[in-house]
Amino acid sequence: MISEKVVFKGTLTHSVVHPREVFQLAILNRSAKIILAHNHPSEDLEPSSSDIKFSKQMVAAGKIMGIECLDHFIVSKSRFISLKSYDFI
């Protein structure tokens, strides 16, 4: 791992982040791959339609730039899921 960065902090129920913010550090570090993660404080790890849409958007943006999105994790206090393992990305 080259680095990690909190890109965006959303509200209690929503966040909007753009690919330019997500990939900025990866581009500056000349990274070939990234891993995404965000939390669900509610402990409900079921991916929302917004989570899935965001993941697909990041994968597509990464392909254009030649930066592979390896996975997108949703985490809670005690558990996590991989959107890639659920074939969402």
N, CA, C and O atoms as a GROMACS GRO file, in nm:
protein
  356
    1MET      N    1   0.085  -0.117   0.000
    1MET     CA    2   0.000   0.000   0.000
    1MET      C    3   0.089   0.123   0.000
    1MET      O    4   0.182   0.134   0.080
    2ILE      N    5   0.060   0.215  -0.089
    2ILE     CA    6   0.138   0.338  -0.099
    2ILE      C    7   0.088   0.440   0.002
    2ILE      O    8   0.167   0.502   0.072
    3SER      N    9  -0.044   0.459   0.010
    3SER     CA   10  -0.101   0.556   0.104
    3SER      C   11  -0.250   0.530   0.120
    3SER      O   12  -0.310   0.449   0.049
    4GLU      N   13  -0.307   0.600   0.216
    4GLU     CA   14  -0.451   0.596   0.236
    4GLU      C   15  -0.497   0.737   0.265
    4GLU      O   16  -0.423   0.820   0.318
    5LYS      N   17  -0.622   0.763   0.229
    5LYS     CA   18  -0.673   0.899   0.248
    5LYS      C   19  -0.824   0.895   0.263
    5LYS      O   20  -0.893   0.823   0.191
    6VAL      N   21  -0.875   0.973   0.358
    6VAL     CA   22  -1.018   0.996   0.368
    6VAL      C   23  -1.049   1.100   0.262
    6VAL      O   24  -1.000   1.213   0.269
    7VAL      N   25  -1.130   1.063   0.164
    7VAL     CA   26  -1.159   1.151   0.051
    7VAL      C   27  -1.279   1.239   0.080
    7VAL      O   28  -1.282   1.355   0.040
    8PHE      N   29  -1.376   1.185   0.151
    8PHE     CA   30  -1.499   1.259   0.170
    8PHE      C   31  -1.569   1.210   0.296
    8PHE      O   32  -1.569   1.091   0.326
    9LYS      N   33  -1.627   1.302   0.368
    9LYS     CA   34  -1.712   1.268   0.482
    9LYS      C   35  -1.853   1.315   0.450
    9LYS      O   36  -1.876   1.434   0.427
   10GLY      N   37  -1.944   1.222   0.448
   10GLY     CA   38  -2.082   1.254   0.412
   10GLY      C   39  -2.165   1.290   0.534
   10GLY      O   40  -2.114   1.306   0.645
   11THR      N   41  -2.293   1.302   0.509
   11THR     CA   42  -2.387   1.328   0.617
   11THR      C   43  -2.428   1.196   0.680
   11THR      O   44  -2.372   1.091   0.647
   12LEU      N   45  -2.522   1.199   0.768
   12LEU     CA   46  -2.566   1.077   0.835
   12LEU      C   47  -2.622   0.974   0.737
   12LEU      O   48  -2.603   0.854   0.757
   13THR      N   49  -2.689   1.020   0.633
   13THR     CA   50  -2.755   0.927   0.543
   13THR      C   51  -2.712   0.936   0.397
   13THR      O   52  -2.762   0.860   0.314
   14HIS      N   53  -2.620   1.026   0.364
   14HIS     CA   54  -2.590   1.045   0.222
   14HIS      C   55  -2.452   1.107   0.203
   14HIS      O   56  -2.404   1.184   0.287
   15SER      N   57  -2.390   1.073   0.095
   15SER     CA   58  -2.267   1.141   0.055
   15SER      C   59  -2.258   1.141  -0.097
   15SER      O   60  -2.304   1.048  -0.163
   16VAL      N   61  -2.199   1.244  -0.149
   16VAL     CA   62  -2.179   1.256  -0.292
   16VAL      C   63  -2.032   1.284  -0.314
   16VAL      O   64  -1.979   1.386  -0.269
   17VAL      N   65  -1.967   1.194  -0.382
   17VAL     CA   66  -1.824   1.212  -0.411
   17VAL      C   67  -1.804   1.190  -0.560
   17VAL      O   68  -1.870   1.106  -0.621
   18HIS      N   69  -1.714   1.264  -0.616
   18HIS     CA   70  -1.689   1.261  -0.761
   18HIS      C   71  -1.561   1.181  -0.788
   18HIS      O   72  -1.471   1.180  -0.705
   19PRO      N   73  -1.552   1.116  -0.904
   19PRO     CA   74  -1.431   1.040  -0.936
   19PRO      C   75  -1.302   1.122  -0.927
   19PRO      O   76  -1.197   1.068  -0.892
   20ARG      N   77  -1.308   1.251  -0.958
   20ARG     CA   78  -1.185   1.332  -0.952
   20ARG      C   79  -1.127   1.334  -0.811
   20ARG      O   80  -1.005   1.333  -0.795
   21GLU      N   81  -1.213   1.338  -0.708
   21GLU     CA   82  -1.164   1.335  -0.570
   21GLU      C   83  -1.109   1.196  -0.534
   21GLU      O   84  -1.009   1.184  -0.464
   22VAL      N   85  -1.178   1.094  -0.582
   22VAL     CA   86  -1.138   0.956  -0.549
   22VAL      C   87  -1.001   0.925  -0.611
   22VAL      O   88  -0.916   0.865  -0.545
   23PHE      N   89  -0.980   0.964  -0.734
   23PHE     CA   90  -0.858   0.925  -0.805
   23PHE      C   91  -0.743   1.025  -0.793
   23PHE      O   92  -0.633   0.998  -0.842
   24GLN      N   93  -0.765   1.139  -0.730
   24GLN     CA   94  -0.661   1.242  -0.721
   24GLN      C   95  -0.532   1.188  -0.661
   24GLN      O   96  -0.425   1.203  -0.720
   25LEU      N   97  -0.539   1.126  -0.544
   25LEU     CA   98  -0.420   1.075  -0.479
   25LEU      C   99  -0.357   0.961  -0.558
   25LEU      O  100  -0.234   0.950  -0.564
   26ALA      N  101  -0.439   0.877  -0.617
   26ALA     CA  102  -0.388   0.767  -0.699
   26ALA      C  103  -0.307   0.821  -0.818
   26ALA      O  104  -0.201   0.768  -0.851
   27ILE      N  105  -0.357   0.926  -0.880
   27ILE     CA  106  -0.285   0.986  -0.992
   27ILE      C  107  -0.156   1.050  -0.946
   27ILE      O  108  -0.051   1.031  -1.007
   28LEU      N  109  -0.162   1.125  -0.836
   28LEU     CA  110  -0.040   1.190  -0.785
   28LEU      C  111   0.067   1.089  -0.746
   28LEU      O  112   0.187   1.116  -0.759
   29ASN      N  113   0.024   0.972  -0.697
   29ASN     CA  114   0.120   0.868  -0.657
   29ASN      C  115   0.151   0.769  -0.769
   29ASN      O  116   0.223   0.672  -0.749
   30ARG      N  117   0.095   0.795  -0.887
   30ARG     CA  118   0.114   0.708  -1.003
   30ARG      C  119   0.074   0.562  -0.971
   30ARG      O  120   0.142   0.467  -1.010
   31SER      N  121  -0.035   0.550  -0.900
   31SER     CA  122  -0.085   0.418  -0.860
   31SER      C  123  -0.148   0.346  -0.979
   31SER      O  124  -0.207   0.408  -1.067
   32ALA      N  125  -0.133   0.215  -0.979
   32ALA     CA  126  -0.194   0.133  -1.083
   32ALA      C  127  -0.328   0.076  -1.038
   32ALA      O  128  -0.409   0.034  -1.120
   33LYS      N  129  -0.350   0.074  -0.905
   33LYS     CA  130  -0.470   0.011  -0.851
   33LYS      C  131  -0.515   0.086  -0.726
   33LYS      O  132  -0.434   0.147  -0.656
   34ILE      N  133  -0.647   0.080  -0.700
   34ILE     CA  134  -0.700   0.138  -0.577
   34ILE      C  135  -0.799   0.039  -0.515
   34ILE      O  136  -0.851  -0.051  -0.581
   35ILE      N  137  -0.824   0.060  -0.387
   35ILE     CA  138  -0.928  -0.012  -0.313
   35ILE      C  139  -1.013   0.094  -0.246
   35ILE      O  140  -0.961   0.186  -0.183
   36LEU      N  141  -1.144   0.082  -0.261
   36LEU     CA  142  -1.237   0.177  -0.201
   36LEU      C  143  -1.299   0.118  -0.077
   36LEU      O  144  -1.312  -0.004  -0.066
   37ALA      N  145  -1.337   0.203   0.017
   37ALA     CA  146  -1.408   0.158   0.137
   37ALA      C  147  -1.491   0.272   0.191
   37ALA      O  148  -1.452   0.389   0.184
   38HIS      N  149  -1.605   0.237   0.245
   38HIS     CA  150  -1.685   0.335   0.318
   38HIS      C  151  -1.761   0.262   0.428
   38HIS      O  152  -1.775   0.139   0.425
   39ASN      N  153  -1.809   0.338   0.525
   39ASN     CA  154  -1.874   0.274   0.638
   39ASN      C  155  -2.026   0.287   0.633
   39ASN      O  156  -2.081   0.377   0.570
   40HIS      N  157  -2.090   0.194   0.700
   40HIS     CA  158  -2.234   0.197   0.726
   40HIS      C  159  -2.248   0.192   0.878
   40HIS      O  160  -2.251   0.084   0.936
   41PRO      N  161  -2.258   0.308   0.942
   41PRO     CA  162  -2.268   0.310   1.089
   41PRO      C  163  -2.387   0.233   1.143
   41PRO      O  164  -2.387   0.191   1.259
   42SER      N  165  -2.489   0.213   1.060
   42SER     CA  166  -2.609   0.143   1.105
   42SER      C  167  -2.586  -0.006   1.129
   42SER      O  168  -2.671  -0.074   1.185
   43GLU      N  169  -2.470  -0.056   1.086
   43GLU     CA  170  -2.438  -0.199   1.093
   43GLU      C  171  -2.508  -0.280   0.984
   43GLU      O  172  -2.482  -0.400   0.972
   44ASP      N  173  -2.596  -0.220   0.906
   44ASP     CA  174  -2.660  -0.289   0.793
   44ASP      C  175  -2.565  -0.281   0.674
   44ASP      O  176  -2.548  -0.174   0.616
   45LEU      N  177  -2.504  -0.391   0.640
   45LEU     CA  178  -2.403  -0.391   0.534
   45LEU      C  179  -2.460  -0.412   0.395
   45LEU      O  180  -2.384  -0.419   0.298
   46GLU      N  181  -2.590  -0.424   0.382
   46GLU     CA  182  -2.652  -0.441   0.251
   46GLU      C  183  -2.620  -0.320   0.164
   46GLU      O  184  -2.651  -0.207   0.201
   47PRO      N  185  -2.557  -0.343   0.047
   47PRO     CA  186  -2.523  -0.230  -0.040
   47PRO      C  187  -2.650  -0.164  -0.095
   47PRO      O  188  -2.742  -0.232  -0.141
   48SER      N  189  -2.653  -0.033  -0.088
   48SER     CA  190  -2.766   0.041  -0.145
   48SER      C  191  -2.748   0.050  -0.296
   48SER      O  192  -2.641   0.020  -0.348
   49SER      N  193  -2.852   0.091  -0.365
   49SER     CA  194  -2.839   0.111  -0.509
   49SER      C  195  -2.736   0.221  -0.537
   49SER      O  196  -2.666   0.215  -0.638
   50SER      N  197  -2.727   0.320  -0.449
   50SER     CA  198  -2.626   0.425  -0.464
   50SER      C  199  -2.484   0.369  -0.447
   50SER      O  200  -2.393   0.409  -0.519
   51ASP      N  201  -2.466   0.276  -0.353
   51ASP     CA  202  -2.335   0.213  -0.334
   51ASP      C  203  -2.293   0.139  -0.460
   51ASP      O  204  -2.178   0.150  -0.504
   52ILE      N  205  -2.385   0.065  -0.518
   52ILE     CA  206  -2.354  -0.013  -0.638
   52ILE      C  207  -2.327   0.079  -0.757
   52ILE      O  208  -2.232   0.057  -0.832
   53LYS      N  209  -2.409   0.182  -0.772
   53LYS     CA  210  -2.388   0.279  -0.880
   53LYS      C  211  -2.253   0.347  -0.866
   53LYS      O  212  -2.181   0.362  -0.964
   54PHE      N  213  -2.218   0.389  -0.745
   54PHE     CA  214  -2.090   0.454  -0.718
   54PHE      C  215  -1.975   0.361  -0.756
   54PHE      O  216  -1.880   0.403  -0.823
   55SER      N  217  -1.982   0.236  -0.713
   55SER     CA  218  -1.876   0.139  -0.743
   55SER      C  219  -1.857   0.123  -0.893
   55SER      O  220  -1.744   0.125  -0.942
   56LYS      N  221  -1.966   0.107  -0.963
   56LYS     CA  222  -1.956   0.091  -1.109
   56LYS      C  223  -1.900   0.216  -1.175
   56LYS      O  224  -1.823   0.207  -1.271
   57GLN      N  225  -1.938   0.333  -1.124
   57GLN     CA  226  -1.885   0.458  -1.178
   57GLN      C  227  -1.734   0.468  -1.154
   57GLN      O  228  -1.661   0.512  -1.243
   58MET      N  229  -1.688   0.427  -1.037
   58MET     CA  230  -1.544   0.433  -1.007
   58MET      C  231  -1.466   0.333  -1.092
   58MET      O  232  -1.357   0.364  -1.139
   59VAL      N  233  -1.520   0.214  -1.112
   59VAL     CA  234  -1.455   0.114  -1.197
   59VAL      C  235  -1.442   0.168  -1.339
   59VAL      O  236  -1.336   0.156  -1.401
   60ALA      N  237  -1.550   0.228  -1.391
   60ALA     CA  238  -1.548   0.283  -1.528
   60ALA      C  239  -1.448   0.398  -1.539
   60ALA      O  240  -1.373   0.405  -1.637
   61ALA      N  241  -1.446   0.487  -1.442
   61ALA     CA  242  -1.352   0.600  -1.444
   61ALA      C  243  -1.209   0.549  -1.437
   61ALA      O  244  -1.120   0.599  -1.506
   62GLY      N  245  -1.186   0.449  -1.352
   62GLY     CA  246  -1.052   0.392  -1.340
   62GLY      C  247  -1.004   0.329  -1.469
   62GLY      O  248  -0.887   0.340  -1.505
   63LYS      N  249  -1.094   0.263  -1.539
   63LYS     CA  250  -1.056   0.201  -1.667
   63LYS      C  251  -1.009   0.306  -1.766
   63LYS      O  252  -0.912   0.284  -1.839
   64ILE      N  253  -1.075   0.420  -1.770
   64ILE     CA  254  -1.035   0.528  -1.860
   64ILE      C  255  -0.894   0.575  -1.827
   64ILE      O  256  -0.817   0.607  -1.918
   65MET      N  257  -0.860   0.580  -1.698
   65MET     CA  258  -0.730   0.631  -1.655
   65MET      C  259  -0.624   0.522  -1.642
   65MET      O  260  -0.507   0.552  -1.616
   66GLY      N  261  -0.663   0.397  -1.660
   66GLY     CA  262  -0.568   0.288  -1.643
   66GLY      C  263  -0.537   0.258  -1.498
   66GLY      O  264  -0.428   0.210  -1.465
   67ILE      N  265  -0.634   0.286  -1.410
   67ILE     CA  266  -0.618   0.258  -1.266
   67ILE      C  267  -0.727   0.158  -1.228
   67ILE      O  268  -0.846   0.192  -1.229
   68GLU      N  269  -0.687   0.036  -1.195
   68GLU     CA  270  -0.783  -0.069  -1.164
   68GLU      C  271  -0.840  -0.051  -1.024
   68GLU      O  272  -0.766  -0.028  -0.928
   69CYS      N  273  -0.972  -0.062  -1.012
   69CYS     CA  274  -1.038  -0.062  -0.883
   69CYS      C  275  -1.050  -0.209  -0.839
   69CYS      O  276  -1.133  -0.283  -0.891
   70LEU      N  277  -0.967  -0.248  -0.744
   70LEU     CA  278  -0.963  -0.388  -0.702
   70LEU      C  279  -1.088  -0.433  -0.628
   70LEU      O  280  -1.135  -0.545  -0.648
   71ASP      N  281  -1.142  -0.345  -0.544
   71ASP     CA  282  -1.259  -0.382  -0.465
   71ASP      C  283  -1.316  -0.257  -0.400
   71ASP      O  284  -1.253  -0.151  -0.397
   72HIS      N  285  -1.434  -0.272  -0.348
   72HIS     CA  286  -1.501  -0.167  -0.270
   72HIS      C  287  -1.562  -0.236  -0.149
   72HIS      O  288  -1.650  -0.322  -0.163
   73PHE      N  289  -1.515  -0.199  -0.032
   73PHE     CA  290  -1.562  -0.260   0.092
   73PHE      C  291  -1.661  -0.168   0.162
   73PHE      O  292  -1.644  -0.046   0.164
   74ILE      N  293  -1.763  -0.228   0.219
   74ILE     CA  294  -1.851  -0.158   0.311
   74ILE      C  295  -1.820  -0.215   0.448
   74ILE      O  296  -1.824  -0.337   0.468
   75VAL      N  297  -1.791  -0.127   0.542
   75VAL     CA  298  -1.749  -0.171   0.674
   75VAL      C  299  -1.845  -0.118   0.780
   75VAL      O  300  -1.907  -0.013   0.765
   76SER      N  301  -1.854  -0.194   0.888
   76SER     CA  302  -1.925  -0.149   1.008
   76SER      C  303  -1.828  -0.165   1.124
   76SER      O  304  -1.710  -0.192   1.104
   77LYS      N  305  -1.877  -0.149   1.241
   77LYS     CA  306  -1.790  -0.159   1.359
   77LYS      C  307  -1.725  -0.297   1.372
   77LYS      O  308  -1.611  -0.308   1.416
   78SER      N  309  -1.799  -0.401   1.333
   78SER     CA  310  -1.747  -0.536   1.357
   78SER      C  311  -1.741  -0.626   1.233
   78SER      O  312  -1.690  -0.737   1.241
   79ARG      N  313  -1.794  -0.578   1.118
   79ARG     CA  314  -1.799  -0.664   1.001
   79ARG      C  315  -1.770  -0.584   0.874
   79ARG      O  316  -1.760  -0.462   0.878
   80PHE      N  317  -1.756  -0.654   0.764
   80PHE     CA  318  -1.741  -0.589   0.635
   80PHE      C  319  -1.790  -0.680   0.525
   80PHE      O  320  -1.803  -0.801   0.544
   81ILE      N  321  -1.819  -0.620   0.409
   81ILE     CA  322  -1.848  -0.699   0.290
   81ILE      C  323  -1.767  -0.642   0.174
   81ILE      O  324  -1.725  -0.526   0.176
   82SER      N  325  -1.746  -0.725   0.077
   82SER     CA  326  -1.676  -0.688  -0.046
   82SER      C  327  -1.777  -0.682  -0.159
   82SER      O  328  -1.844  -0.781  -0.188
   83LEU      N  329  -1.789  -0.567  -0.223
   83LEU     CA  330  -1.882  -0.558  -0.335
   83LEU      C  331  -1.836  -0.642  -0.452
   83LEU      O  332  -1.918  -0.688  -0.531
   84LYS      N  333  -1.706  -0.662  -0.465
   84LYS     CA  334  -1.655  -0.747  -0.574
   84LYS      C  335  -1.699  -0.892  -0.551
   84LYS      O  336  -1.736  -0.961  -0.646
   85SER      N  337  -1.696  -0.938  -0.428
   85SER     CA  338  -1.735  -1.077  -0.401
   85SER      C  339  -1.884  -1.101  -0.425
   85SER      O  340  -1.927  -1.214  -0.444
   86TYR      N  341  -1.961  -0.994  -0.424
   86TYR     CA  342  -2.104  -1.005  -0.455
   86TYR      C  343  -2.131  -0.976  -0.603
   86TYR      O  344  -2.247  -0.967  -0.645
   87ASP      N  345  -2.026  -0.963  -0.681
   87ASP     CA  346  -2.036  -0.934  -0.824
   87ASP      C  347  -2.106  -0.803  -0.856
   87ASP      O  348  -2.168  -0.790  -0.961
   88PHE      N  349  -2.095  -0.705  -0.764
   88PHE     CA  350  -2.152  -0.573  -0.789
   88PHE      C  351  -2.056  -0.486  -0.869
   88PHE      O  352  -2.096  -0.385  -0.928
   89ILE      N  353  -1.929  -0.525  -0.870
   89ILE     CA  354  -1.832  -0.449  -0.952
   89ILE      C  355  -1.751  -0.547  -1.032
   89ILE      O  356  -1.663  -0.506  -1.108
   0.00000   0.00000   0.00000
